Coordinates of C-alpha atoms in Angstrom, one line a residue:
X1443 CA -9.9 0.0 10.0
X1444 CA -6.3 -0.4 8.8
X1445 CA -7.0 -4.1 7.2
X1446 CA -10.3 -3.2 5.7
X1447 CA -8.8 -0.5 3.7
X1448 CA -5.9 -2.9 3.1
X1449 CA -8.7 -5.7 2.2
X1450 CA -10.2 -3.2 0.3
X1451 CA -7.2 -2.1 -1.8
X1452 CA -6.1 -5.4 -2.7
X1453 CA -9.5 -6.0 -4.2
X1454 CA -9.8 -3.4 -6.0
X1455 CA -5.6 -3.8 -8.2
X1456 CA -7.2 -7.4 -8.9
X1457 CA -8.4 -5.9 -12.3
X1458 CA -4.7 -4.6 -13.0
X1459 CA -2.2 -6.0 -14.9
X1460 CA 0.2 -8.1 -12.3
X1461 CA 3.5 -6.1 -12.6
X1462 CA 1.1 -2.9 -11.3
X1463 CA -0.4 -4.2 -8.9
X1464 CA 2.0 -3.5 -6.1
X1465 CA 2.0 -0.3 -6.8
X1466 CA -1.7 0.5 -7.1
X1467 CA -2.3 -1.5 -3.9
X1468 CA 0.1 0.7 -1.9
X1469 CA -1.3 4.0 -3.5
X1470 CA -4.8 2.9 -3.0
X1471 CA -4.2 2.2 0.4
X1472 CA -2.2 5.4 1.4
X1473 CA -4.8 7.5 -0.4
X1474 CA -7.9 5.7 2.0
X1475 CA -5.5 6.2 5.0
X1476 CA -5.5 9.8 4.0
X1477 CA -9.1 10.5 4.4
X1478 CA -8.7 9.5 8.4
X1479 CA -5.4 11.5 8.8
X1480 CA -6.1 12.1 12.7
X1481 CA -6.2 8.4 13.3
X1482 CA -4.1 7.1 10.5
X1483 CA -1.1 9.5 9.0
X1484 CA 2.3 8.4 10.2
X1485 CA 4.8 9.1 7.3
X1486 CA 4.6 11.3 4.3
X1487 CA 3.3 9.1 0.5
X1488 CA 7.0 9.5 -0.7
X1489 CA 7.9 7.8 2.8
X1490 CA 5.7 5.1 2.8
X1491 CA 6.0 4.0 -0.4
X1492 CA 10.0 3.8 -0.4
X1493 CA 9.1 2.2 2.8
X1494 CA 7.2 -0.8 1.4
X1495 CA 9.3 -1.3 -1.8
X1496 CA 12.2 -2.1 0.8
X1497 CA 9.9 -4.3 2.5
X1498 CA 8.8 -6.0 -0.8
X1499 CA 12.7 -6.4 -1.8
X1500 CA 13.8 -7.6 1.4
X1501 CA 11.0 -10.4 1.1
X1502 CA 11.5 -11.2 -2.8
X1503 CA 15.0 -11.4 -1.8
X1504 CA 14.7 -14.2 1.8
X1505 CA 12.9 -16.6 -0.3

């Protein structure tokens, strides 16, 4: 379930301009997470997304 929301999120910030697409993916995909909450909540929005814009740093960063 986790990558077809993720699938699906990516899809849909195609039609975004590039510079926000990171951050519609990300609140797409936490939003669709949401609606499951007993299978899929493990952190808090604020959480996740500081989360994954480490993440995203420590990759733009290693390359």
């Amino acid at each position: 379930m986790r990558y077809y929301l993720a699938i699906d999120a990516y899809l849909k910030a195609l039609s975004a301009p590039p510079d926000k697409r990171l951050q519609q993916r990300l609140n797409t995909w936490f939003s669709a997470t949401e609606q499951y909450p007993r299978q899929l909540h493990e952190l808090d929005r604020q959480d996740y997304l500081e989360m994954k814009h480490h993440e995203v740093e420590r990759q733009q960063t290693a390359q």
